[in-house]
Amino acid sequence: MILPRYHIDASRIPGAGKGLFLDEAVRAGSIVTAPDAINQTYRHAEFDSPELAKLKYASARWFEDRYTVSPDWPDECYINHSFQPNGLWHLGFVFALADLPAGSEITVDYRHLLPPGETEDFADAATGETIVGLSWTESLASSTRTLAALLKNA
């Protein structure tokens, strides 16, 4: 579920396709997206099955070794990657990392969504750097520290 008013449009990130853009300002620390309508998660090993292997492109890690699959491509899937994101992915929520004006394209660090050590099919558009999934412990510790500091200052 996307909380602020928004629209989907051509991304400003080279090669990214479409992006999710705010139609209203969002304050730092506010939730931009929240999980909803999640009826099932899968363990990473389950993607070895022929049924799920073809849907791996539509998967995202939510917690530990659990992933959701969204082949219907809801609007949240138009949030693009950045190593300098304006959104923080934390347990399926996306928090605004700064005050974001209307017109901002929402980005998160995809390393939090990928399986540990797995590389994304594309490189970071700004740096050319490979996007490699973080371990669950590293992802949770990093996003928790960032969220705590963000909310302390909000």
mmCIF file of C-alpha atoms in Angstrom:
data_model
loop_
_atom_site.group_PDB
_atom_site.id
_atom_site.type_symbol
_atom_site.label_atom_id
_atom_site.label_comp_id
_atom_site.label_asym_id
_atom_site.label_seq_id
_atom_site.Cartn_x
_atom_site.Cartn_y
_atom_site.Cartn_z
ATOM 1 C CA MET A 1 0.000 0.000 0.000
ATOM 2 C CA ILE A 2 1.341 3.393 -0.968
ATOM 3 C CA LEU A 3 0.301 6.017 1.573
ATOM 4 C CA PRO A 4 0.921 9.424 -0.060
ATOM 5 C CA ARG A 5 -0.677 10.430 -3.345
ATOM 6 C CA TYR A 6 1.584 9.333 -6.180
ATOM 7 C CA HIS A 7 1.807 8.491 -9.864
ATOM 8 C CA ILE A 8 3.840 6.165 -12.053
ATOM 9 C CA ASP A 9 5.851 7.794 -14.843
ATOM 10 C CA ALA A 10 9.066 7.402 -16.812
ATOM 11 C CA SER A 11 11.956 7.102 -14.359
ATOM 12 C CA ARG A 12 14.681 9.734 -14.266
ATOM 13 C CA ILE A 13 17.188 6.924 -13.663
ATOM 14 C CA PRO A 14 18.837 5.844 -16.933
ATOM 15 C CA GLY A 15 17.630 2.393 -17.991
ATOM 16 C CA ALA A 16 15.144 2.047 -15.127
ATOM 17 C CA GLY A 17 11.897 2.119 -17.116
ATOM 18 C CA LYS A 18 9.127 3.522 -14.931
ATOM 19 C CA GLY A 19 9.338 5.004 -11.443
ATOM 20 C CA LEU A 20 7.068 5.891 -8.530
ATOM 21 C CA PHE A 21 6.728 9.667 -7.996
ATOM 22 C CA LEU A 22 5.174 11.567 -5.099
ATOM 23 C CA ASP A 23 2.274 13.907 -5.805
ATOM 24 C CA GLU A 24 2.569 15.453 -2.349
ATOM 25 C CA ALA A 25 5.399 16.285 0.034
ATOM 26 C CA VAL A 26 6.388 13.650 2.617
ATOM 27 C CA ARG A 27 8.210 14.417 5.864
ATOM 28 C CA ALA A 28 11.377 12.582 6.903
ATOM 29 C CA GLY A 29 10.563 9.440 8.877
ATOM 30 C CA SER A 30 7.091 9.056 7.359
ATOM 31 C CA ILE A 31 6.019 5.742 5.899
ATOM 32 C CA VAL A 32 5.789 5.890 2.120
ATOM 33 C CA THR A 33 4.751 2.264 1.563
ATOM 34 C CA ALA A 34 3.502 -0.422 3.949
ATOM 35 C CA PRO A 35 2.994 -4.150 3.389
ATOM 36 C CA ASP A 36 -0.532 -5.277 2.617
ATOM 37 C CA ALA A 37 -2.292 -8.216 0.956
ATOM 38 C CA ILE A 38 0.623 -10.568 1.582
ATOM 39 C CA ASN A 39 -0.878 -14.013 1.730
ATOM 40 C CA GLN A 40 2.260 -16.113 1.386
ATOM 41 C CA THR A 41 6.033 -16.019 1.670
ATOM 42 C CA TYR A 42 8.567 -18.489 0.277
ATOM 43 C CA ARG A 43 11.959 -19.697 1.469
ATOM 44 C CA HIS A 44 14.804 -18.893 -0.932
ATOM 45 C CA ALA A 45 15.393 -22.607 -1.636
ATOM 46 C CA GLU A 46 11.825 -22.935 -2.920
ATOM 47 C CA PHE A 47 12.808 -20.837 -5.959
ATOM 48 C CA ASP A 48 14.696 -23.893 -7.234
ATOM 49 C CA SER A 49 11.339 -25.449 -8.130
ATOM 50 C CA PRO A 50 10.276 -25.015 -11.774
ATOM 51 C CA GLU A 51 7.078 -23.174 -10.750
ATOM 52 C CA LEU A 52 8.808 -20.533 -8.642
ATOM 53 C CA ALA A 53 12.051 -20.314 -10.647
ATOM 54 C CA LYS A 54 10.218 -18.499 -13.432
ATOM 55 C CA LEU A 55 8.861 -15.970 -10.892
ATOM 56 C CA LYS A 56 12.155 -15.181 -9.138
ATOM 57 C CA TYR A 57 12.379 -11.866 -11.042
ATOM 58 C CA ALA A 58 9.262 -10.748 -9.133
ATOM 59 C CA SER A 59 10.498 -11.690 -5.660
ATOM 60 C CA ALA A 60 11.653 -9.493 -2.769
ATOM 61 C CA ARG A 61 13.003 -10.424 0.656
ATOM 62 C CA TRP A 62 10.770 -9.367 3.530
ATOM 63 C CA PHE A 63 12.496 -10.979 6.485
ATOM 64 C CA GLU A 64 15.111 -13.628 7.208
ATOM 65 C CA ASP A 65 14.877 -16.246 4.440
ATOM 66 C CA ARG A 66 11.326 -15.299 3.398
ATOM 67 C CA TYR A 67 10.399 -13.732 0.069
ATOM 68 C CA THR A 68 7.182 -12.544 -1.518
ATOM 69 C CA VAL A 69 6.341 -12.884 -5.184
ATOM 70 C CA SER A 70 4.440 -10.158 -7.072
ATOM 71 C CA PRO A 71 4.117 -11.183 -10.742
ATOM 72 C CA ASP A 72 1.134 -8.825 -11.109
ATOM 73 C CA TRP A 73 3.608 -5.921 -10.616
ATOM 74 C CA PRO A 74 1.768 -3.663 -8.153
ATOM 75 C CA ASP A 75 2.735 0.012 -8.141
ATOM 76 C CA GLU A 76 5.186 -0.513 -5.234
ATOM 77 C CA CYS A 77 7.320 -2.481 -7.704
ATOM 78 C CA TYR A 78 8.118 0.768 -9.534
ATOM 79 C CA ILE A 79 10.353 1.900 -6.672
ATOM 80 C CA ASN A 80 13.820 1.864 -8.235
ATOM 81 C CA HIS A 81 17.290 1.215 -6.841
ATOM 82 C CA SER A 82 19.859 3.735 -5.652
ATOM 83 C CA PHE A 83 22.956 3.473 -3.463
ATOM 84 C CA GLN A 84 21.936 6.958 -2.266
ATOM 85 C CA PRO A 85 18.209 6.297 -1.823
ATOM 86 C CA ASN A 86 15.602 8.680 -0.493
ATOM 87 C CA GLY A 87 13.628 5.755 0.964
ATOM 88 C CA LEU A 88 14.661 3.182 3.565
ATOM 89 C CA TRP A 89 13.490 -0.419 3.079
ATOM 90 C CA HIS A 90 12.878 -1.867 6.562
ATOM 91 C CA LEU A 91 10.896 -5.090 6.998
ATOM 92 C CA GLY A 92 8.771 -4.338 3.944
ATOM 93 C CA PHE A 93 8.060 -0.736 4.889
ATOM 94 C CA VAL A 94 9.629 2.179 3.020
ATOM 95 C CA PHE A 95 10.361 5.246 5.172
ATOM 96 C CA ALA A 96 11.258 8.678 3.779
ATOM 97 C CA LEU A 97 14.926 9.311 4.605
ATOM 98 C CA ALA A 98 14.532 13.088 4.274
ATOM 99 C CA ASP A 99 11.794 15.614 3.683
ATOM 100 C CA LEU A 100 10.705 14.761 0.139
ATOM 101 C CA PRO A 101 8.980 17.342 -2.039
ATOM 102 C CA ALA A 102 6.191 16.506 -4.455
ATOM 103 C CA GLY A 103 7.716 15.191 -7.666
ATOM 104 C CA SER A 104 10.370 13.077 -5.904
ATOM 105 C CA GLU A 105 11.023 9.666 -7.419
ATOM 106 C CA ILE A 106 11.182 7.088 -4.624
ATOM 107 C CA THR A 107 14.287 4.907 -4.493
ATOM 108 C CA VAL A 108 15.587 2.254 -2.086
ATOM 109 C CA ASP A 109 18.751 0.206 -1.819
ATOM 110 C CA TYR A 110 17.914 -3.108 -3.514
ATOM 111 C CA ARG A 111 20.631 -4.910 -1.524
ATOM 112 C CA HIS A 112 18.012 -5.247 1.253
ATOM 113 C CA LEU A 113 15.583 -7.055 -1.074
ATOM 114 C CA LEU A 114 17.979 -9.550 -2.676
ATOM 115 C CA PRO A 115 19.100 -12.915 -1.301
ATOM 116 C CA PRO A 116 22.506 -12.775 0.411
ATOM 117 C CA GLY A 117 25.317 -12.598 -2.143
ATOM 118 C CA GLU A 118 22.968 -12.587 -5.150
ATOM 119 C CA THR A 119 23.694 -9.927 -7.762
ATOM 120 C CA GLU A 120 21.033 -7.875 -9.505
ATOM 121 C CA ASP A 121 20.748 -8.300 -13.296
ATOM 122 C CA PHE A 122 21.809 -4.667 -13.768
ATOM 123 C CA ALA A 123 24.373 -2.333 -12.219
ATOM 124 C CA ASP A 124 23.686 0.867 -10.288
ATOM 125 C CA ALA A 125 22.978 3.568 -12.898
ATOM 126 C CA ALA A 126 24.871 6.320 -11.052
ATOM 127 C CA THR A 127 28.026 4.419 -10.079
ATOM 128 C CA GLY A 128 28.126 1.338 -12.324
ATOM 129 C CA GLU A 129 28.636 -0.668 -9.130
ATOM 130 C CA THR A 130 27.240 -4.197 -8.851
ATOM 131 C CA ILE A 131 24.190 -4.558 -6.585
ATOM 132 C CA VAL A 132 24.766 -7.545 -4.279
ATOM 133 C CA GLY A 133 22.259 -8.771 -1.682
ATOM 134 C CA LEU A 134 23.142 -8.262 1.968
ATOM 135 C CA SER A 135 22.943 -10.996 4.574
ATOM 136 C CA TRP A 136 19.770 -10.886 6.661
ATOM 137 C CA THR A 137 21.742 -9.848 9.751
ATOM 138 C CA GLU A 138 23.558 -7.062 7.913
ATOM 139 C CA SER A 139 20.360 -5.826 6.269
ATOM 140 C CA LEU A 140 18.329 -5.785 9.475
ATOM 141 C CA ALA A 141 21.096 -4.221 11.575
ATOM 142 C CA SER A 142 21.791 -1.522 8.976
ATOM 143 C CA SER A 143 18.153 -0.609 8.351
ATOM 144 C CA THR A 144 17.363 -0.651 12.079
ATOM 145 C CA ARG A 145 20.267 1.709 12.879
ATOM 146 C CA THR A 146 19.248 4.029 10.046
ATOM 147 C CA LEU A 147 15.586 4.031 11.098
ATOM 148 C CA ALA A 148 16.448 4.661 14.769
ATOM 149 C CA ALA A 149 18.621 7.650 13.838
ATOM 150 C CA LEU A 150 15.973 8.951 11.435
ATOM 151 C CA LEU A 151 13.176 8.773 14.011
ATOM 152 C CA LYS A 152 15.367 10.280 16.730
ATOM 153 C CA ASN A 153 15.854 13.332 14.531
ATOM 154 C CA ALA A 154 12.271 13.503 13.223
#
